[in-house]
mmCIF file of C-alpha atoms and ligand atoms in Angstrom:
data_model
loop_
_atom_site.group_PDB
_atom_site.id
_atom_site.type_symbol
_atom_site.label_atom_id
_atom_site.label_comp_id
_atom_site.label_asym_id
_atom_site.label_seq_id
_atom_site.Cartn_x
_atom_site.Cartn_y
_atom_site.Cartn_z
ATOM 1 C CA UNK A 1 41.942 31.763 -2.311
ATOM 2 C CA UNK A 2 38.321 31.724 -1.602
ATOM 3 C CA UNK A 3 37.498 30.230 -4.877
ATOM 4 C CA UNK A 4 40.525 27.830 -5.622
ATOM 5 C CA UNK A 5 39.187 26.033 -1.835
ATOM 6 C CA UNK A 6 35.692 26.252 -3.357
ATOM 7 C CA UNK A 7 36.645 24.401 -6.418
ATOM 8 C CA UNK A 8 38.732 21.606 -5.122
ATOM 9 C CA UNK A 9 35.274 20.540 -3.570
ATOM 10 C CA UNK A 10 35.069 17.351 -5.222
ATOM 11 C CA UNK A 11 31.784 16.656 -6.683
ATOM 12 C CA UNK A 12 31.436 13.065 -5.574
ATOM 13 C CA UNK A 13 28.778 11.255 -7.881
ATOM 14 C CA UNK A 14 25.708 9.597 -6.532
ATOM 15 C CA UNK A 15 25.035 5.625 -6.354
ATOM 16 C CA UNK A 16 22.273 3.944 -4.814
ATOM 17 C CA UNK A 17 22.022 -0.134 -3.513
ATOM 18 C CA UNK A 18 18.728 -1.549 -2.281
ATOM 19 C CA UNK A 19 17.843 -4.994 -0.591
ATOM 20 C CA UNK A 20 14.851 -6.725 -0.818
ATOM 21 C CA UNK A 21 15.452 -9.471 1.819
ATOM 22 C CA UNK A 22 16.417 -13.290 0.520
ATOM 23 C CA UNK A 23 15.184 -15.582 -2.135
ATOM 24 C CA UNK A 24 14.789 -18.947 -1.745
ATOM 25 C CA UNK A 25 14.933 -20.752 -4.441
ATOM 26 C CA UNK A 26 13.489 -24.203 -2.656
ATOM 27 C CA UNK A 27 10.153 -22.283 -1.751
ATOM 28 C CA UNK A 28 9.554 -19.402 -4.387
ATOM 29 C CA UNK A 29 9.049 -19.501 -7.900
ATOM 30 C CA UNK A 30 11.047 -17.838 -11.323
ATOM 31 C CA UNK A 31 7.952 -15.964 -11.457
ATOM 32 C CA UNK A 32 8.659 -14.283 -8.038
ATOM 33 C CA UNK A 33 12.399 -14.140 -8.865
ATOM 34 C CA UNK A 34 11.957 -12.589 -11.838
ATOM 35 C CA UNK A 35 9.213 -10.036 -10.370
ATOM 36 C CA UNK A 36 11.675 -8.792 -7.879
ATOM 37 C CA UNK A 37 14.025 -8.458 -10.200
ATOM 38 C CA UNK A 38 12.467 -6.142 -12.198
ATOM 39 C CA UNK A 39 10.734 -4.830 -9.342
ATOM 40 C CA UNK A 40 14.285 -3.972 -7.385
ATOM 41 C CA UNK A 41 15.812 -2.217 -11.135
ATOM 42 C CA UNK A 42 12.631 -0.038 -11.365
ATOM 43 C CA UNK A 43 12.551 1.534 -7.343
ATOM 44 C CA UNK A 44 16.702 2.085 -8.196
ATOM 45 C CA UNK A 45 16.091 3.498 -11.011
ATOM 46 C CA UNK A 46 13.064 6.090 -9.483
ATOM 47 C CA UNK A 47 15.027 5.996 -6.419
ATOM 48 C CA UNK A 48 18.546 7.287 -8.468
ATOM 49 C CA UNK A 49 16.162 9.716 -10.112
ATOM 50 C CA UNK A 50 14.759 11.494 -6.824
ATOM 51 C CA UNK A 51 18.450 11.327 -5.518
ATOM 52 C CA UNK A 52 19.590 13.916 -7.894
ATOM 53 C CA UNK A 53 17.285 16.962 -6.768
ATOM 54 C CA UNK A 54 17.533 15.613 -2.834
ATOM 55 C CA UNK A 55 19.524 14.422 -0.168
ATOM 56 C CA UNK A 56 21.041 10.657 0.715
ATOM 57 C CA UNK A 57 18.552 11.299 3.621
ATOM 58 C CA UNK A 58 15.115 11.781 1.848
ATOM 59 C CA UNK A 59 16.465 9.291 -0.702
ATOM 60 C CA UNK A 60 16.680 6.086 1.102
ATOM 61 C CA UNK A 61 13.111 6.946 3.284
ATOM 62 C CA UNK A 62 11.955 7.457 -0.119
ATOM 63 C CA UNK A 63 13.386 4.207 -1.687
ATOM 64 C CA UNK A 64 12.379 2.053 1.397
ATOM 65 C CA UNK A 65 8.551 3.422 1.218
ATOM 66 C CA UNK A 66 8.556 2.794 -2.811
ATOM 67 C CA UNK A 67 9.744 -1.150 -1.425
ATOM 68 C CA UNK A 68 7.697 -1.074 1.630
ATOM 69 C CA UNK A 69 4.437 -0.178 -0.686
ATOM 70 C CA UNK A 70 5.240 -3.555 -3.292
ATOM 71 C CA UNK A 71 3.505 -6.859 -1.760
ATOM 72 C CA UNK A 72 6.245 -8.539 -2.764
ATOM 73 C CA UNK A 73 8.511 -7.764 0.198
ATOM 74 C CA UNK A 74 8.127 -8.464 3.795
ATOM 75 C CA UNK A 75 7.549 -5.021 5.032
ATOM 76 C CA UNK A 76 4.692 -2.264 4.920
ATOM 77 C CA UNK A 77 2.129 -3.810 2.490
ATOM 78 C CA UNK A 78 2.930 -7.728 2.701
ATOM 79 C CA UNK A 79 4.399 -7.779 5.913
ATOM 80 C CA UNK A 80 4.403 -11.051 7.943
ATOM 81 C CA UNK A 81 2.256 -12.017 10.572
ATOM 82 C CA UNK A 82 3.200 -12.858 14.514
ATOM 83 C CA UNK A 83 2.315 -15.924 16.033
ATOM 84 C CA UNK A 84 -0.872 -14.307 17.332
ATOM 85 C CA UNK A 85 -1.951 -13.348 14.428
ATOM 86 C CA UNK A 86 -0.846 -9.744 14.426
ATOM 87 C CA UNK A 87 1.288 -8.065 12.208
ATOM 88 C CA UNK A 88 4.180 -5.762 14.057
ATOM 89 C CA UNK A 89 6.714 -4.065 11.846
ATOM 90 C CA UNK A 90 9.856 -2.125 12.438
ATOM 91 C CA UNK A 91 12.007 0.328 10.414
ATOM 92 C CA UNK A 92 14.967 2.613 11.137
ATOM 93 C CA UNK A 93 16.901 5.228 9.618
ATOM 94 C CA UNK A 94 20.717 6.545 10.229
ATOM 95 C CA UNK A 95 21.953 10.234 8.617
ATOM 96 C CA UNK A 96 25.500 9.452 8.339
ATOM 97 C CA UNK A 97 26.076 12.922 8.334
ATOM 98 C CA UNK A 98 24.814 13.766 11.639
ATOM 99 C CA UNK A 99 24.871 10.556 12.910
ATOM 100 C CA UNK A 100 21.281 10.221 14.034
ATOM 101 C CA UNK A 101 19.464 7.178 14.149
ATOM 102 C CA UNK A 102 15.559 7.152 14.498
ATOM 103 C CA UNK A 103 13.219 4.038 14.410
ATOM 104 C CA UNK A 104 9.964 2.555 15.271
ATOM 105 C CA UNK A 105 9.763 -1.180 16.794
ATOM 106 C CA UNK A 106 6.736 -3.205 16.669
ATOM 107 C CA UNK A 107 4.845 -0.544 15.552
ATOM 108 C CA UNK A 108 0.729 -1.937 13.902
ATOM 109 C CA UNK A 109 -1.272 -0.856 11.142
ATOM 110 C CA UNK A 110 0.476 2.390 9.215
ATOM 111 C CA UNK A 111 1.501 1.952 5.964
ATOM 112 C CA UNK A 112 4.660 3.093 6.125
ATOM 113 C CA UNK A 113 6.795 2.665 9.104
ATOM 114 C CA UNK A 114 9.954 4.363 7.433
ATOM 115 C CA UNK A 115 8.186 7.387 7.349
ATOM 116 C CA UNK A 116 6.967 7.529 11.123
ATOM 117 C CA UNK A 117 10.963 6.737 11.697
ATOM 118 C CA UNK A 118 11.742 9.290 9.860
ATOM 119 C CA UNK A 119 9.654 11.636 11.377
ATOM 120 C CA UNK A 120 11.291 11.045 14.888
ATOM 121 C CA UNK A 121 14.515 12.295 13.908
ATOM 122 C CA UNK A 122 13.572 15.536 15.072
ATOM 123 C CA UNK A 123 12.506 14.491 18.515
ATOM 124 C CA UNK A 124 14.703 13.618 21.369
ATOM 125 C CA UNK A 125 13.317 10.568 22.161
ATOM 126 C CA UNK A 126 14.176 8.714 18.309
ATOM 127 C CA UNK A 127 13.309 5.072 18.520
ATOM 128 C CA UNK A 128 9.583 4.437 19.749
ATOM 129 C CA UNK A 129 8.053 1.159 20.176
ATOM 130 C CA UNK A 130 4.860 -0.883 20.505
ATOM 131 C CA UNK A 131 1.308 1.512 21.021
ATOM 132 C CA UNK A 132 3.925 4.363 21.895
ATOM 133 C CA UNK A 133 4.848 4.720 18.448
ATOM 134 C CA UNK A 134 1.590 4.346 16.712
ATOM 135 C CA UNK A 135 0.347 7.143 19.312
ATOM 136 C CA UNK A 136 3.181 9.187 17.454
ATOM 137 C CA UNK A 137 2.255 8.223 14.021
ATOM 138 C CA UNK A 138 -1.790 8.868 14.938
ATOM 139 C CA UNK A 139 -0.433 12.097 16.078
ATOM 140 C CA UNK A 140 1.774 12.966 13.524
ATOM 141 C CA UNK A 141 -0.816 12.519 10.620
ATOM 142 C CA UNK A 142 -0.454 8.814 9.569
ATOM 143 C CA UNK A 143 -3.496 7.351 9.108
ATOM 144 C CA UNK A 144 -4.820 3.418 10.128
ATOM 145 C CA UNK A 145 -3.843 1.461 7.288
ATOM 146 C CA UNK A 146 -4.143 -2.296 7.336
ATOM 147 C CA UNK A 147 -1.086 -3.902 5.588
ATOM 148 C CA UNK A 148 -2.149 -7.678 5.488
ATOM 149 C CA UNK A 149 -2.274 -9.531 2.513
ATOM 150 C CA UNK A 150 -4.268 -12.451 1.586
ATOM 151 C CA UNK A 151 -0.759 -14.547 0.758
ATOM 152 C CA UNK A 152 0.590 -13.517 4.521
ATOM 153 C CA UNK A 153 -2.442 -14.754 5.860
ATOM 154 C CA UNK A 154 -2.772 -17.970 3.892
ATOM 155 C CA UNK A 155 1.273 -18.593 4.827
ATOM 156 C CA UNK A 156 -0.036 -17.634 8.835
ATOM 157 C CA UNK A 157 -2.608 -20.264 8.288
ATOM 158 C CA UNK A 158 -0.329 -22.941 6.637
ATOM 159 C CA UNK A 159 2.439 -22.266 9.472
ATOM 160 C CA UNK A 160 4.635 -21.244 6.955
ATOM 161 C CA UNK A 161 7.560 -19.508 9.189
ATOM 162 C CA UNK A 162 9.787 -17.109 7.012
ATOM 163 C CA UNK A 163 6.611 -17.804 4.472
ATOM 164 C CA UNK A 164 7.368 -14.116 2.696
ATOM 165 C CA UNK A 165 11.026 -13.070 3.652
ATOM 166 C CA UNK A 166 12.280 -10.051 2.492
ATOM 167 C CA UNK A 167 13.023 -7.161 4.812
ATOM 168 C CA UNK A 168 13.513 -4.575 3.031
ATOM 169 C CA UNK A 169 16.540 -2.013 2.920
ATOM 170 C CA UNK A 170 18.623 1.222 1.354
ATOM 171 C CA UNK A 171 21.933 3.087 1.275
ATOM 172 C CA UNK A 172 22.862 6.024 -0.976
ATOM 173 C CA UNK A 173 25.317 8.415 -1.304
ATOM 174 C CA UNK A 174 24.271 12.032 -3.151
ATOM 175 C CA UNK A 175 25.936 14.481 -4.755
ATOM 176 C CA UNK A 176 27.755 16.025 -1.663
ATOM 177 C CA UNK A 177 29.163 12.377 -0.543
ATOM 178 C CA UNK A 178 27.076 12.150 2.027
ATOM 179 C CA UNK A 179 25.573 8.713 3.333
ATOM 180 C CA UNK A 180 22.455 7.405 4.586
ATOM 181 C CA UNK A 181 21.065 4.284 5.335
ATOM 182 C CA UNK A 182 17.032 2.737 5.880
ATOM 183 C CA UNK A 183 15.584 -0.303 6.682
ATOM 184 C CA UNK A 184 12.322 -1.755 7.485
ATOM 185 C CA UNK A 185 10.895 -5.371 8.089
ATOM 186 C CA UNK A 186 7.690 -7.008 9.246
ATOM 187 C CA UNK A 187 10.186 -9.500 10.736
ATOM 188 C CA UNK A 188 10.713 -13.198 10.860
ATOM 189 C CA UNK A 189 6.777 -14.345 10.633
ATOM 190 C CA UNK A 190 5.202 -16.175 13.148
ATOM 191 C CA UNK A 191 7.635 -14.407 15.839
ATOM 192 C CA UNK A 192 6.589 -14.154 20.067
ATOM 193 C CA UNK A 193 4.901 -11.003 20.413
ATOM 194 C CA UNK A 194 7.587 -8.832 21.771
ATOM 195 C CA UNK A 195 10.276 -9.479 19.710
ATOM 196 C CA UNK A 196 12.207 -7.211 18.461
ATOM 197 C CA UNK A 197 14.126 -7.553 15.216
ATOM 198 C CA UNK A 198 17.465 -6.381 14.458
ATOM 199 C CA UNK A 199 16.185 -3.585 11.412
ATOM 200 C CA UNK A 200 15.661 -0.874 13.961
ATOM 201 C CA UNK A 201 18.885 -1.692 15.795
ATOM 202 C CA UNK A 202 22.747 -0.350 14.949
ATOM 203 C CA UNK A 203 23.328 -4.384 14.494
ATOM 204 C CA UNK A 204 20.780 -4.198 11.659
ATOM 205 C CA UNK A 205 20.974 -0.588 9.918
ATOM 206 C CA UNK A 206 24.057 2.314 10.890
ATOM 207 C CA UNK A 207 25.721 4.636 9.260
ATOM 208 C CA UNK A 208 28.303 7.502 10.042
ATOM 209 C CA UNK A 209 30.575 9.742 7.118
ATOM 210 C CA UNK A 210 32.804 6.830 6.467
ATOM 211 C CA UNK A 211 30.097 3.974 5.444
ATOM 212 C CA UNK A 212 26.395 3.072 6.081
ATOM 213 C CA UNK A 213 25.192 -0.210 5.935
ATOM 214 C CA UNK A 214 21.912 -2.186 5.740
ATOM 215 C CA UNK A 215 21.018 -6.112 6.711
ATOM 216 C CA UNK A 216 18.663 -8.679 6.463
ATOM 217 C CA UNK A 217 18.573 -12.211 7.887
ATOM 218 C CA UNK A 218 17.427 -13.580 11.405
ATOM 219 C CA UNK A 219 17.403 -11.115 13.463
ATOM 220 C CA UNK A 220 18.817 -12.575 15.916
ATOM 221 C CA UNK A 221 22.402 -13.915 14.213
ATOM 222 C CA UNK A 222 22.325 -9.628 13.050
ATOM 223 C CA UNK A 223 22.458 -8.848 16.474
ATOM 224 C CA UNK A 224 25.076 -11.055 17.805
ATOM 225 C CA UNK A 225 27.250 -10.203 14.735
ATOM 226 C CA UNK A 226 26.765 -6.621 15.439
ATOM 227 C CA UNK A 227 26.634 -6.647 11.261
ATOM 228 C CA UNK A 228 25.902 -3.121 10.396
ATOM 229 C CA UNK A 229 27.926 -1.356 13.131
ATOM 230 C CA UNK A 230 31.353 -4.070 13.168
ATOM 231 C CA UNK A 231 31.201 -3.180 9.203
ATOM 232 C CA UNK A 232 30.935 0.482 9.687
ATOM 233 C CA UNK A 233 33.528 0.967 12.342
ATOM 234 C CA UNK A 234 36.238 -1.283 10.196
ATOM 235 C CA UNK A 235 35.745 1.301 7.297
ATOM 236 C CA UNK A 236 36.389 4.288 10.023
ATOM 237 C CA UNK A 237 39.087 2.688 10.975
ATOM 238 C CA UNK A 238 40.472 2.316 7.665
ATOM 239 C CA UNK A 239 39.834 -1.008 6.322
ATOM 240 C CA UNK A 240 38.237 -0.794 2.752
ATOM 241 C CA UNK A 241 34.741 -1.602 2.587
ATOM 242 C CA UNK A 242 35.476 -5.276 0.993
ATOM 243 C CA UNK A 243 37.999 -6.126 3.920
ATOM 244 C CA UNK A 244 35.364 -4.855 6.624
ATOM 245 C CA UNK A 245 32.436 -6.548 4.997
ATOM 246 C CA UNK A 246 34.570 -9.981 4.677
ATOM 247 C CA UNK A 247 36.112 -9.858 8.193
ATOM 248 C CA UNK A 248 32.815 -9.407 9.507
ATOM 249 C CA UNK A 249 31.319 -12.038 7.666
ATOM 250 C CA UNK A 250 34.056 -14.723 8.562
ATOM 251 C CA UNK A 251 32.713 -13.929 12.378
ATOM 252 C CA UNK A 252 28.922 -14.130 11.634
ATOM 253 C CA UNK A 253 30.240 -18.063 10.081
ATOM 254 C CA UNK A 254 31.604 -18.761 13.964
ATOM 255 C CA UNK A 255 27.607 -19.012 14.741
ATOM 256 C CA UNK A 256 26.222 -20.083 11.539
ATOM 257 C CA UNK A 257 24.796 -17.120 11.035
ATOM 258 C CA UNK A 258 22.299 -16.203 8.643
ATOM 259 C CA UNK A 259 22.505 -12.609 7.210
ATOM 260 C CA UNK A 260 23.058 -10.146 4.235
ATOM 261 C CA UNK A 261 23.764 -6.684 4.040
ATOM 262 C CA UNK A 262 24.597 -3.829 1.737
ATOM 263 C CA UNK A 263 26.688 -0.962 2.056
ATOM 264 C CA UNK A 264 28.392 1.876 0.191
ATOM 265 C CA UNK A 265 31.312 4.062 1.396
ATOM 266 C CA UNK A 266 32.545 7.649 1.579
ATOM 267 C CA UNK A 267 34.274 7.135 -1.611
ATOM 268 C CA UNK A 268 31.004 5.784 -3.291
ATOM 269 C CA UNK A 269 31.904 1.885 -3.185
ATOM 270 C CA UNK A 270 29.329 -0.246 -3.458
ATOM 271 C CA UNK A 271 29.766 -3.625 -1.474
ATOM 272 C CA UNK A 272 27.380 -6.705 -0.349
ATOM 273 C CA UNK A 273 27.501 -10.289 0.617
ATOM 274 C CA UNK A 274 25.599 -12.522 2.069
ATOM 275 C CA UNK A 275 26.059 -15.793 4.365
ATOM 276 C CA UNK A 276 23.426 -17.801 2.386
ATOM 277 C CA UNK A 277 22.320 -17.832 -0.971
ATOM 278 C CA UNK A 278 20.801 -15.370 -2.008
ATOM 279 C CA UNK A 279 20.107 -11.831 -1.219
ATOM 280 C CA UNK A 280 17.841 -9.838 -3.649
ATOM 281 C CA UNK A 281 19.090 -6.701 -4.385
ATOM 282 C CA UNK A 282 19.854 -3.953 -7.324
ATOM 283 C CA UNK A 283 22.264 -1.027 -7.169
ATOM 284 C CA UNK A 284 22.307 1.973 -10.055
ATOM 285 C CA UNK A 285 25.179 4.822 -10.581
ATOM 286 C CA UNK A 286 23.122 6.414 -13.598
ATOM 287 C CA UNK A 287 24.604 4.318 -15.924
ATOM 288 C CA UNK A 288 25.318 0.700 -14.891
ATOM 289 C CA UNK A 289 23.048 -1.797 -12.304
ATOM 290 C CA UNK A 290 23.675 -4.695 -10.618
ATOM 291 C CA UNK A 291 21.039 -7.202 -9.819
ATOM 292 C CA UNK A 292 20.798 -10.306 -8.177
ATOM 293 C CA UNK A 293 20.808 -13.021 -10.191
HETATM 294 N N1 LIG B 301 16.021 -9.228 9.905
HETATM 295 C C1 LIG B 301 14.603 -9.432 10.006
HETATM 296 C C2 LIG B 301 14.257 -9.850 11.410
HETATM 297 O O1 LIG B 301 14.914 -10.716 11.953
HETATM 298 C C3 LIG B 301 14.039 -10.455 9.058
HETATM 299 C C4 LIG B 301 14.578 -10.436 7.640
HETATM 300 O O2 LIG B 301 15.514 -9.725 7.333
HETATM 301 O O3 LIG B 301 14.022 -11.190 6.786
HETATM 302 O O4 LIG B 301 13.323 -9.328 11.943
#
């Protein structure tokens, strides 16, 4: 009996989807299109690779640092800068399994935020913010790491606001179906200090055993929407991940909002839309991708 329950585990097959923010096509180049293209195919691919000897988890901290450590996005190395001339980033993560959530917000100079969020799961106090979360990361072993750019600075300079979008984000399922979810941003550029973005929020990144689900977009539409969590709790309740991600989006259009998001469910469907043209992002299943186009 033992082993006929044992075997009618089903061995659910792993997928990964990744964001890299929004592309506009009015203010970047086919150069930078095509860069994150390839960019996006390469950390699924790596990221689809580590997936297979680790956990949904470990995967998508791992996926978001491999994003948060490429210039081209707007988190980590090549985040924006505030309109003091600071750069403040945020990142969360959600184990769909246990349904913890842990985050940093506003957190300065480390170079990668996911990992200081992931290293607060443990505690019981799981989202830090401001100097109380880089006295966590100082104390935890990440070092000072300055993640300016000479492009974020030049866009600072210029008054470029949204200059380098492209919060960055990841959802995977592994081997034993279970889901995670990460995100991480240096925001909306040129931001009042004290603002705080809807990445390390449920609105912005959440996950439970039914569906996990990451966004980008402003902030601010993310958290009115409730994005991440409205599109998780329709799955729960039994709407297929299509029909939750649509509803949702239909309400986001009552305020004009301005968002993307991925997502993948307990069954391993892969889903994402977007309010404006055009999210960047790339899934992989081992065999097939998808990339933005
Ligand atoms: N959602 C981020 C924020 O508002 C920005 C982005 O996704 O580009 O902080």
């Amino acid at each position: 009996m033992w082993f006929i329950f044992n075997y009618s585990i089903k061995n659910k097959s792993m997928k990964i989807i990744i964001h890299g923010g929004f592309f506009s096509e009015s203010s970047q180049s086919n150069e930078v299109k095509l860069a994150k293209q390839n960019s996006l195919k390469d950390i699924a691919k790596k990221s689809y690779e580590f997936l297979k000897d680790n956990s949904a988890f470990d995967t998508v901290a791992y996926a978001v640092s491999l994003l948060e450590d490429d210039e081209l996005y707007n988190a980590g190395i090549g985040s924006q800068i505030q309109s003091d001339g600071v750069i403040r980033m945020s990142a969360a993560i959600m184990n769909g399994e246990t349904q913890k959530m842990s985050g940093v917000i506003n957190i300065q100079d480390v170079k990668n935020p996911i990992f200081v969020a992931k290293e607060l799961i443990k505690e019981d106090d799981r989202v830090l913010g401001g100097n109380g979360a880089k006295i966590y990361a100082a104390e935890n072993g990440f070092e000072d790491f300055s993640t300016e750019i000479p492009q974020r600075r030049k866009e600072y300079e210029e008054k470029l606001k949204n200059g380098g979008k492209g919060t960055v984000g990841a959802v995977a399922i592994d081997k034993h179906g279970k889901l995670a979810v990460a995100t991480s941003t240096g925001g909306k550029g040129f931001e009042i200090p004290g603002r705080i973005s809807d990445s390390a929020t449920v609105a912005g990144n959440y996950a439970n055993q039914f569906c996990a689900v990451s966004c980008t977009g402003v902030g601010e539409d993310i958290v009115s929407n409730a994005t991440a969590a409205k599109i998780v709790t329709r799955v729960t309740d039994g709407l297929t991940i299509e029909n939750a991600f649509d509803r949702t989006f239909e309400e986001l259009k009552e305020i004009d909002g301005f968002a993307g998001a991925i997502g993948i469910d307990s069954e391993g469907n892969i889903f994402h839309q977007d309010s404006y043209p055009t999210m960047v992002f790339a899934s992989f299943d081992g065999i097939d991708f998808e990339v933005f186009e």
